[in-house]
Short mmCIF file of C-alpha atoms in Angstrom, two decimals:
data_model
loop_
_atom_site.label_atom_id
_atom_site.label_comp_id
_atom_site.label_asym_id
_atom_site.label_seq_id
_atom_site.Cartn_x
_atom_site.Cartn_y
_atom_site.Cartn_z
CA UNK A 1 116.52 89.88 26.09
CA UNK A 2 114.47 85.70 25.87
CA UNK A 3 116.27 83.15 26.64
CA UNK A 4 114.76 81.85 22.79
CA UNK A 5 116.49 85.21 21.28
CA UNK A 6 119.37 84.59 22.19
CA UNK A 7 119.16 81.71 20.59
CA UNK A 8 118.02 83.17 17.61
CA UNK A 9 120.73 85.43 17.92
CA UNK A 10 123.42 82.95 18.95
CA UNK A 11 122.36 80.77 15.68
CA UNK A 12 121.64 83.78 12.99
CA UNK A 13 123.69 82.24 10.41
CA UNK A 14 122.72 78.59 10.00
CA UNK A 15 118.46 80.31 10.46
CA UNK A 16 119.51 82.40 7.53
CA UNK A 17 121.55 78.64 5.58
CA UNK A 18 117.81 77.16 6.04
CA UNK A 19 115.57 80.52 4.54
CA UNK A 20 117.73 80.38 1.72
CA UNK A 21 117.43 75.73 0.74
CA UNK A 22 113.87 76.90 1.49
CA UNK A 23 112.79 79.72 -0.66
CA UNK A 24 115.06 78.20 -3.72
CA UNK A 25 113.48 74.86 -2.61
CA UNK A 26 109.44 76.36 -2.98
CA UNK A 27 111.30 78.88 -5.57
CA UNK A 28 111.37 75.41 -7.28
CA UNK A 29 107.84 74.35 -6.40
CA UNK A 30 106.18 76.74 -7.36
CA UNK A 31 108.18 77.62 -11.36
CA UNK A 32 107.17 73.47 -11.47
CA UNK A 33 103.96 74.04 -10.69
CA UNK A 34 104.37 77.25 -13.84
CA UNK A 35 105.14 74.55 -15.88
CA UNK A 36 102.92 71.86 -15.59
CA UNK A 37 99.80 74.47 -15.93
CA UNK A 38 101.60 75.01 -19.35
CA UNK A 39 101.46 71.39 -20.83
CA UNK A 40 98.48 70.98 -19.35
CA UNK A 41 96.56 73.76 -20.76
CA UNK A 42 98.23 74.13 -24.25
CA UNK A 43 98.44 71.47 -26.37
CA UNK A 44 100.43 73.20 -28.92
CA UNK A 45 102.34 74.07 -25.87
CA UNK A 46 103.31 70.29 -25.57
CA UNK A 47 103.46 69.23 -28.63
CA UNK A 48 105.45 71.53 -29.40
CA UNK A 49 107.79 70.84 -26.77
CA UNK A 50 107.48 67.27 -26.78
CA UNK A 51 109.40 67.43 -29.85
CA UNK A 52 113.07 67.93 -27.95
CA UNK A 53 111.90 65.60 -25.61
CA UNK A 54 115.60 64.44 -24.71
CA UNK A 55 115.96 68.18 -23.51
CA UNK A 56 113.12 68.05 -21.87
CA UNK A 57 114.36 65.34 -20.18
CA UNK A 58 117.20 65.53 -18.92
CA UNK A 59 116.66 69.43 -17.58
CA UNK A 60 114.04 67.43 -15.20
CA UNK A 61 116.33 65.17 -14.17
CA UNK A 62 118.93 67.95 -13.64
CA UNK A 63 116.07 69.50 -11.70
CA UNK A 64 116.07 66.35 -9.95
CA UNK A 65 118.60 66.61 -8.11
CA UNK A 66 118.85 69.35 -7.21
CA UNK A 67 115.57 69.36 -5.40
CA UNK A 68 117.26 66.13 -4.33
CA UNK A 69 120.24 68.07 -2.54
CA UNK A 70 117.99 70.29 -1.35
CA UNK A 71 116.21 68.28 0.04
CA UNK A 72 118.60 66.50 1.60
CA UNK A 73 120.45 69.83 3.02
CA UNK A 74 117.16 71.06 4.21
CA UNK A 75 116.92 67.82 6.23
CA UNK A 76 120.46 68.06 7.41
CA UNK A 77 120.79 71.84 8.76
CA UNK A 78 117.24 72.06 10.15
CA UNK A 79 118.09 68.55 12.53
CA UNK A 80 121.91 69.75 12.82
CA UNK A 81 119.84 73.68 14.60
CA UNK A 82 117.44 71.37 16.94
CA UNK A 83 120.15 69.56 17.75
CA UNK A 84 122.32 72.28 19.21
CA UNK A 85 119.31 74.28 20.12
CA UNK A 86 118.46 71.29 22.39
CA UNK A 87 122.06 71.43 23.52
CA UNK A 88 122.17 74.32 24.36
CA UNK A 89 118.28 75.07 25.65
CA UNK A 90 118.62 71.98 28.38
CA UNK A 91 122.02 74.22 29.84
CA UNK A 92 120.56 76.80 29.76
CA UNK A 93 117.53 75.05 32.26
CA UNK A 94 119.63 73.54 34.23
CA UNK A 95 122.22 76.70 34.52
CA UNK A 96 119.43 78.12 35.70
CA UNK A 97 117.35 75.85 38.14
CA UNK A 98 121.13 76.61 39.54
CA UNK A 99 120.94 79.45 40.27
CA UNK A 100 117.00 79.31 41.65
CA UNK A 101 116.95 80.01 45.74
CA UNK A 102 116.38 76.87 47.51
CA UNK A 103 112.90 77.66 48.35
CA UNK A 104 111.98 77.33 44.61
CA UNK A 105 113.14 73.66 44.40
CA UNK A 106 109.71 71.75 46.09
CA UNK A 107 108.10 73.12 42.81
CA UNK A 108 111.03 71.57 41.11
CA UNK A 109 110.67 68.61 42.45
CA UNK A 110 106.74 68.88 41.53
CA UNK A 111 107.35 68.76 37.57
CA UNK A 112 110.29 66.76 37.88
CA UNK A 113 113.95 67.86 36.78
CA UNK A 114 115.04 64.65 34.68
CA UNK A 115 111.41 64.55 32.75
CA UNK A 116 111.69 68.14 31.88
CA UNK A 117 115.80 68.13 30.85
CA UNK A 118 114.53 64.52 29.09
CA UNK A 119 111.19 64.44 27.62
CA UNK A 120 109.71 67.91 27.56
CA UNK A 121 113.20 69.28 25.05
CA UNK A 122 113.37 66.53 23.31
CA UNK A 123 109.87 66.07 22.27
CA UNK A 124 109.75 69.41 21.72
CA UNK A 125 112.66 68.82 19.69
CA UNK A 126 111.13 66.28 17.50
CA UNK A 127 108.43 67.73 16.70
CA UNK A 128 110.04 71.32 16.01
CA UNK A 129 112.25 69.68 13.53
CA UNK A 130 110.19 69.02 11.49
CA UNK A 131 107.10 71.85 12.05
CA UNK A 132 110.26 74.79 11.31
CA UNK A 133 111.08 73.53 7.34
CA UNK A 134 107.35 72.44 6.77
CA UNK A 135 106.44 76.10 9.16
CA UNK A 136 108.12 77.39 6.46
CA UNK A 137 108.09 76.02 3.06
CA UNK A 138 104.19 75.92 3.16
CA UNK A 139 104.28 79.68 3.74
CA UNK A 140 106.69 80.73 0.89
CA UNK A 141 103.85 78.06 -0.98
CA UNK A 142 100.65 79.67 0.45
CA UNK A 143 102.79 83.59 -0.53
CA UNK A 144 103.56 82.51 -3.69
CA UNK A 145 100.08 80.67 -5.63
CA UNK A 146 98.52 83.08 -3.44
CA UNK A 147 99.95 86.78 -5.32
CA UNK A 148 99.40 84.36 -8.90
CA UNK A 149 95.63 84.16 -7.70
CA UNK A 150 95.43 87.49 -7.13
CA UNK A 151 97.40 88.76 -9.90
CA UNK A 152 94.79 86.81 -12.14
CA UNK A 153 91.54 85.97 -10.50
CA UNK A 154 90.92 88.49 -7.59
CA UNK A 155 86.87 87.52 -7.71
CA UNK A 156 87.21 83.50 -7.08
CA UNK A 157 90.54 85.12 -4.50
CA UNK A 158 88.44 87.06 -2.09
CA UNK A 159 85.65 84.15 -2.36
CA UNK A 160 88.42 82.00 -1.26
CA UNK A 161 90.11 84.23 1.47
CA UNK A 162 86.71 84.61 3.58
CA UNK A 163 86.25 81.08 3.91
CA UNK A 164 89.87 80.48 5.15
CA UNK A 165 89.01 83.33 7.40
CA UNK A 166 86.24 81.45 8.81
CA UNK A 167 88.08 77.91 8.58
CA UNK A 168 90.00 79.76 11.26
CA UNK A 169 87.74 80.51 13.77
CA UNK A 170 88.36 76.39 15.37
CA UNK A 171 92.08 76.56 14.24
CA UNK A 172 92.12 79.13 17.34
CA UNK A 173 88.91 78.36 19.61
CA UNK A 174 90.64 74.83 19.45
CA UNK A 175 94.31 75.48 19.60
CA UNK A 176 94.55 76.11 23.30
CA UNK A 177 92.50 73.67 24.74
CA UNK A 178 95.09 71.30 22.94
CA UNK A 179 97.67 73.69 24.10
CA UNK A 180 95.70 73.06 27.71
CA UNK A 181 95.59 69.70 27.40
CA UNK A 182 98.50 68.57 26.44
CA UNK A 183 100.89 70.08 29.49
CA UNK A 184 98.67 68.67 32.47
CA UNK A 185 100.11 65.34 30.01
CA UNK A 186 103.29 66.28 30.23
CA UNK A 187 103.64 67.07 33.20
CA UNK A 188 101.36 63.38 34.62
CA UNK A 189 104.29 61.46 32.74
CA UNK A 190 106.65 63.97 34.95
CA UNK A 191 105.03 62.59 37.90
CA UNK A 192 104.50 59.00 36.99
CA UNK A 193 108.90 59.29 36.51
CA UNK A 194 108.51 60.65 39.91
CA UNK A 195 107.51 57.12 40.81
CA UNK A 196 109.93 55.22 39.00
CA UNK A 197 112.86 57.68 40.86
CA UNK A 198 110.64 57.04 43.35
CA UNK A 199 111.05 53.17 43.39
CA UNK A 200 114.12 52.61 42.37
CA UNK A 201 115.03 54.47 45.99
CA UNK A 202 112.76 52.46 48.39
CA UNK A 203 113.97 48.66 46.05
CA UNK A 204 115.15 47.55 49.14
CA UNK A 205 111.91 48.04 50.99
CA UNK A 206 109.48 47.03 48.63
CA UNK A 207 111.27 43.87 48.54
CA UNK A 208 112.20 43.03 52.01
CA UNK A 209 108.63 43.55 52.85
CA UNK A 210 107.29 41.77 49.73
CA UNK A 211 105.08 44.24 48.63
CA UNK A 212 105.83 43.49 44.67
CA UNK A 213 101.33 43.43 43.67
CA UNK A 214 100.92 46.81 45.85
CA UNK A 215 103.73 48.57 43.73
CA UNK A 216 102.35 47.29 41.02
CA UNK A 217 98.94 48.36 41.74
CA UNK A 218 100.69 52.19 41.86
CA UNK A 219 102.15 52.41 39.34
CA UNK A 220 98.79 50.79 37.07
CA UNK A 221 97.18 53.66 38.56
CA UNK A 222 100.10 55.89 38.07
CA UNK A 223 100.04 54.60 33.87
CA UNK A 224 96.50 55.33 33.34
CA UNK A 225 96.48 58.92 34.64
CA UNK A 226 98.76 58.80 31.95
CA UNK A 227 97.04 56.75 29.06
CA UNK A 228 93.59 59.40 31.27
CA UNK A 229 95.45 62.09 29.56
CA UNK A 230 96.64 61.32 27.12
CA UNK A 231 93.21 60.22 25.29
CA UNK A 232 92.16 63.69 25.91
CA UNK A 233 94.89 65.29 25.03
CA UNK A 234 93.85 63.84 21.80
CA UNK A 235 90.34 63.20 21.57
CA UNK A 236 90.68 67.44 21.91
CA UNK A 237 93.22 67.56 18.55
CA UNK A 238 91.11 64.98 16.47
CA UNK A 239 88.24 67.78 17.05
CA UNK A 240 90.27 70.71 16.32
CA UNK A 241 91.34 68.80 13.40
CA UNK A 242 87.81 68.14 12.00
CA UNK A 243 86.81 70.59 12.77
CA UNK A 244 89.33 72.84 10.36
CA UNK A 245 87.98 69.79 7.71
CA UNK A 246 84.83 70.44 8.04
CA UNK A 247 85.17 74.47 7.43
CA UNK A 248 87.57 73.75 4.66
CA UNK A 249 84.75 71.29 2.84
CA UNK A 250 82.17 73.39 3.68
CA UNK A 251 84.72 76.40 1.62
CA UNK A 252 85.12 73.71 -1.14
CA UNK A 253 81.40 73.06 -2.04
CA UNK A 254 81.09 76.73 -1.60
CA UNK A 255 83.58 78.05 -4.02
CA UNK A 256 82.92 75.35 -6.16
CA UNK A 257 79.22 76.63 -7.37
CA UNK A 258 80.60 79.55 -7.68
CA UNK A 259 83.30 78.27 -10.10
CA UNK A 260 79.94 76.21 -12.08
CA UNK A 261 77.50 79.14 -11.87
CA UNK A 262 80.69 81.33 -13.71
CA UNK A 263 80.69 78.11 -16.60
CA UNK A 264 77.63 77.95 -17.60
CA UNK A 265 76.37 81.46 -17.63
CA UNK A 266 80.21 81.61 -19.20
CA UNK A 267 81.87 84.04 -18.17
CA UNK A 268 84.85 82.30 -17.53
CA UNK A 269 86.92 80.14 -19.36
CA UNK A 270 87.87 76.27 -18.71
CA UNK A 271 90.98 77.14 -18.44
CA UNK A 272 91.15 79.86 -16.47
CA UNK A 273 89.52 77.67 -13.31
CA UNK A 274 91.43 74.48 -14.26
CA UNK A 275 94.66 77.36 -14.20
CA UNK A 276 92.69 78.65 -10.36
CA UNK A 277 91.81 75.62 -9.17
CA UNK A 278 95.77 74.89 -9.29
CA UNK A 279 97.13 77.11 -7.16
CA UNK A 280 94.18 76.57 -5.03
CA UNK A 281 95.15 73.13 -4.78
CA UNK A 282 98.63 74.71 -3.44
CA UNK A 283 97.02 77.26 -1.56
CA UNK A 284 94.10 74.79 0.05
CA UNK A 285 97.63 71.98 0.64
CA UNK A 286 99.75 75.27 2.60
CA UNK A 287 96.96 75.52 4.42
CA UNK A 288 96.05 72.30 5.27
CA UNK A 289 99.51 71.43 6.64
CA UNK A 290 100.10 75.03 8.47
CA UNK A 291 96.86 73.75 10.29
CA UNK A 292 98.33 70.20 10.59
CA UNK A 293 101.44 72.28 12.41
CA UNK A 294 100.03 74.53 14.06
CA UNK A 295 98.09 71.27 15.99
CA UNK A 296 101.39 69.83 16.46
CA UNK A 297 103.54 73.83 18.16
CA UNK A 298 99.63 73.84 20.11
CA UNK A 299 101.12 70.06 22.05
CA UNK A 300 104.57 71.09 22.08
CA UNK A 301 103.78 74.15 23.86
CA UNK A 302 102.74 72.69 26.86
CA UNK A 303 106.19 71.18 27.15
CA UNK A 304 106.92 74.73 26.31
CA UNK A 305 105.37 75.58 29.11
CA UNK A 306 106.80 73.25 31.90
CA UNK A 307 110.40 74.49 30.20
CA UNK A 308 109.25 78.11 30.77
CA UNK A 309 107.81 78.41 33.78
CA UNK A 310 110.82 77.40 35.19
CA UNK A 311 113.29 79.80 33.36
CA UNK A 312 110.83 82.28 34.44
CA UNK A 313 111.24 81.76 38.13
CA UNK A 314 113.57 84.39 39.73
CA UNK A 315 117.08 83.52 40.86
CA UNK A 316 118.50 83.36 44.60
CA UNK A 317 120.15 86.62 45.36
CA UNK A 318 123.07 85.41 45.57
CA UNK A 319 125.37 88.83 44.08
CA UNK A 320 123.97 90.94 46.90
CA UNK A 321 123.89 91.78 50.18
CA UNK A 322 127.80 91.58 52.58
CA UNK A 323 130.34 89.95 51.63
CA UNK A 324 132.25 87.52 55.27
CA UNK A 325 135.30 87.54 54.76
CA UNK A 326 135.29 85.34 58.08
CA UNK A 327 132.50 83.81 60.41
CA UNK A 328 133.45 83.83 63.95
CA UNK A 329 129.49 83.63 65.40
CA UNK A 330 126.39 81.96 64.66
CA UNK A 331 123.22 82.87 66.92
CA UNK A 332 120.00 81.99 65.92
CA UNK A 333 117.76 84.75 68.34
CA UNK A 334 114.19 83.88 69.37
CA UNK A 335 113.46 81.60 66.19
CA UNK A 336 109.26 81.13 65.09
CA UNK A 337 109.59 78.60 62.00
CA UNK A 338 106.00 75.83 61.19
CA UNK A 339 105.37 73.85 57.78
CA UNK A 340 102.79 74.56 55.63
CA UNK A 341 101.27 71.59 55.96
CA UNK A 342 102.18 71.39 59.90
CA UNK A 343 99.04 71.58 62.88
CA UNK A 344 102.29 72.83 65.36
CA UNK A 345 106.27 75.00 64.81
CA UNK A 346 108.48 72.62 64.59
CA UNK A 347 110.49 75.09 66.26
CA UNK A 348 109.36 77.68 69.13
CA UNK A 349 111.45 80.79 69.94
CA UNK A 350 114.53 78.55 69.86
CA UNK A 351 117.36 80.53 70.64
CA UNK A 352 120.53 79.51 71.01
CA UNK A 353 125.20 80.96 70.50
CA UNK A 354 127.55 79.59 69.48
CA UNK A 355 131.77 80.86 68.75
CA UNK A 356 135.12 80.58 67.95
CA UNK A 357 136.25 77.67 69.20
CA UNK A 358 133.00 76.11 70.57
CA UNK A 359 132.01 72.62 69.56
CA UNK A 360 128.34 71.97 70.75
CA UNK A 361 126.53 69.13 69.77
CA UNK A 362 122.32 69.44 68.58
CA UNK A 363 120.80 66.36 70.17
CA UNK A 364 117.44 65.96 70.28
CA UNK A 365 115.01 62.83 69.47
CA UNK A 366 114.14 61.73 65.47
CA UNK A 367 111.55 64.20 64.34
CA UNK A 368 112.22 67.30 66.65
CA UNK A 369 113.39 69.69 64.18
CA UNK A 370 117.07 69.05 63.82
CA UNK A 371 117.68 69.17 60.30
CA UNK A 372 115.04 72.02 60.49
CA UNK A 373 117.96 73.33 62.72
CA UNK A 374 120.61 72.91 59.94
CA UNK A 375 118.60 74.05 57.00
CA UNK A 376 118.14 77.40 58.17
CA UNK A 377 121.36 77.85 58.46
CA UNK A 378 122.68 77.24 55.70
CA UNK A 379 119.90 79.31 53.89
CA UNK A 380 118.15 77.11 52.62
CA UNK A 381 114.56 78.07 54.35
CA UNK A 382 114.14 81.52 56.45
CA UNK A 383 112.30 81.67 59.34
CA UNK A 384 108.93 82.68 59.91
CA UNK A 385 110.01 85.32 62.55
CA UNK A 386 113.01 85.76 65.16
CA UNK A 387 116.46 86.30 63.70
CA UNK A 388 119.67 84.38 62.88
CA UNK A 389 122.97 86.00 62.68
CA UNK A 390 126.41 85.61 61.58
CA UNK A 391 129.23 87.05 62.82
CA UNK A 392 126.67 89.12 64.63
CA UNK A 393 125.42 90.32 61.10
CA UNK A 394 121.12 89.62 59.93
CA UNK A 395 121.68 86.44 58.04
CA UNK A 396 119.58 88.13 54.97
CA UNK A 397 121.45 90.93 54.69
CA UNK A 398 124.54 88.63 54.32
CA UNK A 399 125.49 87.91 50.64
CA UNK A 400 125.57 83.70 50.65
CA UNK A 401 127.28 82.95 48.28
CA UNK A 402 130.44 84.40 51.27
CA UNK A 403 128.68 82.60 53.74
CA UNK A 404 128.42 78.88 52.25
CA UNK A 405 132.79 80.23 51.49
CA UNK A 406 133.03 79.43 54.76
CA UNK A 407 130.74 77.30 55.78
CA UNK A 408 131.22 72.87 55.07
CA UNK A 409 128.00 70.76 56.15
CA UNK A 410 128.50 66.97 55.82
CA UNK A 411 124.89 65.18 55.69
CA UNK A 412 124.23 61.63 56.72
CA UNK A 413 123.70 60.56 53.33
CA UNK A 414 126.31 60.77 51.26
CA UNK A 415 126.27 62.14 47.54
CA UNK A 416 129.31 60.83 46.17
CA UNK A 417 130.41 62.43 42.66
CA UNK A 418 131.41 59.70 39.71
CA UNK A 419 134.78 59.86 39.39
CA UNK A 420 138.05 59.63 41.91
CA UNK A 421 138.49 59.98 44.86
CA UNK A 422 140.45 63.06 44.03
CA UNK A 423 137.54 64.94 42.54
CA UNK A 424 135.24 64.24 45.14
CA UNK A 425 137.66 65.48 48.52
CA UNK A 426 138.63 67.93 46.40
CA UNK A 427 135.54 68.77 45.06
CA UNK A 428 134.31 72.26 46.82
CA UNK A 429 137.80 74.02 46.79
CA UNK A 430 139.93 75.78 42.79
CA UNK A 431 143.00 74.90 44.17
CA UNK A 432 144.83 72.57 47.54
CA UNK A 433 147.99 70.62 47.26
CA UNK A 434 148.96 66.79 47.59
CA UNK A 435 149.53 67.80 51.31
CA UNK A 436 146.41 69.29 51.41
CA UNK A 437 144.34 65.49 51.05
CA UNK A 438 146.80 63.75 52.34
CA UNK A 439 146.28 65.99 55.15
CA UNK A 440 142.58 65.22 55.45
CA UNK A 441 142.63 62.19 54.45
CA UNK A 442 144.13 61.62 57.42
CA UNK A 443 141.98 63.74 59.84
CA UNK A 444 138.89 61.58 58.79
CA UNK A 445 140.35 57.94 58.22
CA UNK A 446 140.07 57.34 54.95
CA UNK A 447 144.11 57.59 54.47
CA UNK A 448 144.45 54.23 55.66
CA UNK A 449 142.11 52.79 52.52
CA UNK A 450 142.80 54.63 50.07
CA UNK A 451 146.59 54.00 50.17
CA UNK A 452 145.18 50.24 49.93
CA UNK A 453 143.69 50.98 46.19
CA UNK A 454 145.91 49.91 43.78
CA UNK A 455 145.05 53.56 42.18
CA UNK A 456 145.12 55.02 45.21
CA UNK A 457 143.17 58.71 45.18
CA UNK A 458 143.00 57.92 41.25
CA UNK A 459 140.80 55.54 41.87
CA UNK A 460 137.53 56.02 40.44
CA UNK A 461 134.12 55.77 41.94
CA UNK A 462 130.36 56.75 42.01
CA UNK A 463 128.40 54.81 39.13
CA UNK A 464 129.23 51.86 38.01
CA UNK A 465 132.63 52.13 39.59
CA UNK A 466 134.21 51.17 43.00
CA UNK A 467 131.25 50.68 45.80
CA UNK A 468 132.95 53.03 48.79
CA UNK A 469 131.34 51.55 52.13
CA UNK A 470 129.30 53.06 54.30
CA UNK A 471 131.59 54.84 56.86
CA UNK A 472 134.34 55.03 53.74
CA UNK A 473 131.96 57.45 51.45
CA UNK A 474 131.15 59.20 55.12
CA UNK A 475 135.88 59.26 55.62
CA UNK A 476 134.90 61.21 52.26
CA UNK A 477 132.87 63.43 52.61
CA UNK A 478 134.03 64.61 56.35
CA UNK A 479 138.40 65.66 53.68
CA UNK A 480 136.43 67.55 51.36
CA UNK A 481 134.48 69.40 54.07
CA UNK A 482 137.68 69.56 56.15
CA UNK A 483 139.40 70.77 52.90
CA UNK A 484 137.74 73.57 52.10
CA UNK A 485 138.61 75.01 55.09
CA UNK A 486 135.64 76.72 57.00
CA UNK A 487 135.02 78.82 60.57
CA UNK A 488 131.29 76.45 61.15
CA UNK A 489 131.73 72.72 60.17
CA UNK A 490 128.55 71.10 60.19
CA UNK A 491 128.28 67.30 61.18
CA UNK A 492 124.97 65.91 60.64
CA UNK A 493 124.85 62.72 61.84
CA UNK A 494 127.56 62.18 59.49
CA UNK A 495 129.08 59.42 61.84
CA UNK A 496 127.09 57.38 62.22
CA UNK A 497 127.93 54.16 59.95
CA UNK A 498 131.52 53.93 61.19
CA UNK A 499 132.34 51.64 64.34
CA UNK A 500 132.97 54.08 67.40
CA UNK A 501 136.13 52.99 68.64
CA UNK A 502 137.78 55.04 65.18
CA UNK A 503 134.58 58.14 65.07
CA UNK A 504 136.27 58.56 68.43
CA UNK A 505 139.15 59.05 66.20
CA UNK A 506 137.92 61.29 63.47
CA UNK A 507 136.26 63.47 66.07
CA UNK A 508 138.72 63.99 68.14
CA UNK A 509 141.03 64.67 65.00
CA UNK A 510 137.96 66.96 63.98
CA UNK A 511 138.05 68.86 66.62
CA UNK A 512 142.26 69.36 65.99
CA UNK A 513 142.61 70.60 63.41
CA UNK A 514 139.09 73.02 63.37
CA UNK A 515 141.41 74.78 66.78
CA UNK A 516 140.11 78.49 67.21
CA UNK A 517 136.88 77.32 65.06
CA UNK A 518 133.24 75.84 64.94
CA UNK A 519 131.64 72.50 65.38
CA UNK A 520 128.68 71.13 65.30
CA UNK A 521 128.08 68.11 66.33
CA UNK A 522 124.36 66.81 65.23
CA UNK A 523 122.65 63.44 66.41
CA UNK A 524 120.29 62.09 68.80
CA UNK A 525 122.74 59.81 71.13
CA UNK A 526 125.50 62.01 73.19
CA UNK A 527 128.48 60.22 73.40
CA UNK A 528 132.21 61.59 74.31
CA UNK A 529 130.97 64.64 76.08
CA UNK A 530 134.87 65.87 76.40
CA UNK A 531 135.20 66.44 73.47
CA UNK A 532 132.89 69.47 73.38
CA UNK A 533 131.98 72.37 75.17
CA UNK A 534 128.57 72.88 75.37
CA UNK A 535 125.30 70.34 74.55
CA UNK A 536 122.52 72.55 72.16
CA UNK A 537 119.22 70.33 73.27
CA UNK A 538 116.12 70.75 71.19
CA UNK A 539 112.41 70.32 72.44
#
């Protein structure tokens, strides 16, 4: 079942209520039309009606109140439903991203995750809020008016439908062009959003190098691309709309010629012509609304296509494979890996092995492939050839979730989760005790500065709250890793913001805490060799 089908099933009650309101609203409109038609055609009936004008005025006032009430509920219910669907769509989309295989994240970055979750969904929501109700109401009016025309004026109605069919030709031809150009425009907008996010990340570099003018030039280039794509989109939309108007105009001209000919030959009465034209005007107005809605839907489908592309991606295979209760060894056997845009491999027949109780240093110059090895260890990427064995089992045959449960990694760039210090430390575990928290913060060196804070472990950190130093953040991250009680701990340059004396103490504490377990310390500088059992050099 598709995601949209699930959403419709969840909110079928809301949809039925909206359909009821829209149906009632449209039927009242058709009833008013019939009353107005009788008033305009039959003067005697009109004179009879005016003799009781007070009753008519009261009826019209009551009817107006009913229409106003229906109009309120139409807007409120549709807007409320669109908000609910948008909320669920964002939630479903985000959950999907979390379950994608790591290699799919490159496509996510290109599409622009923040842009999709905010602007694309909001754009789709804004358009559909007005489109859903108008689409149904216009369709209902069209069918109602057309039914009356078919029953009373079959000849004219058949001519009218023939002209409508001819007018639909540019509708379908131009609609696809609008969709393609809208999708392209949304993609370029997401690239502009990514550029702004990157600028925030390199703000200090821009200021320290006095390169404001260069950044403005880059920004103008991106904005110009957005402008050009938007112009192309609206050019297609304008051509599409103009062609529809031309075809409708020709159709109306031909229809008028047929009616005038029948009036001259006196094969039709003037009252019948007035009645037919009235209903034809209703049908034409509904068609114009539907054409406009079709253009809007084609435009918004560009945004939906980017959402759908992500939702259609296959999930990571986390549920299959062998489950591990513990990890007691890790081995690389002749691993070969080369990035797609690289001319030489980053790893060529690379091998090593560690087991329980080992504490090794993985070292090499910057850019040599240390980070690639970590990504391979954690399953973020897969080797082109060779094997990675975990407890003697090929990593591809192991349930990834069970493996990650037994591994902890601390990166150089620490991610602080908005919340308390306690929230950050316990982020990776379902249950813990206060003793666990104090134990891991003692090992990581964080307990000392936490105890000096007025709120202690309940101090809020992250964006808009207490700002930690680089070293303090790394201590929190180490504590977060240790509370998982991992079989394998990977430190990726994760103590470089801590002074050397404190770093040595922390590393000794970690080795004691991981007794019988495995430690891999990735660094480009080898220090304190007495802590480690071996050195793995990447050449």
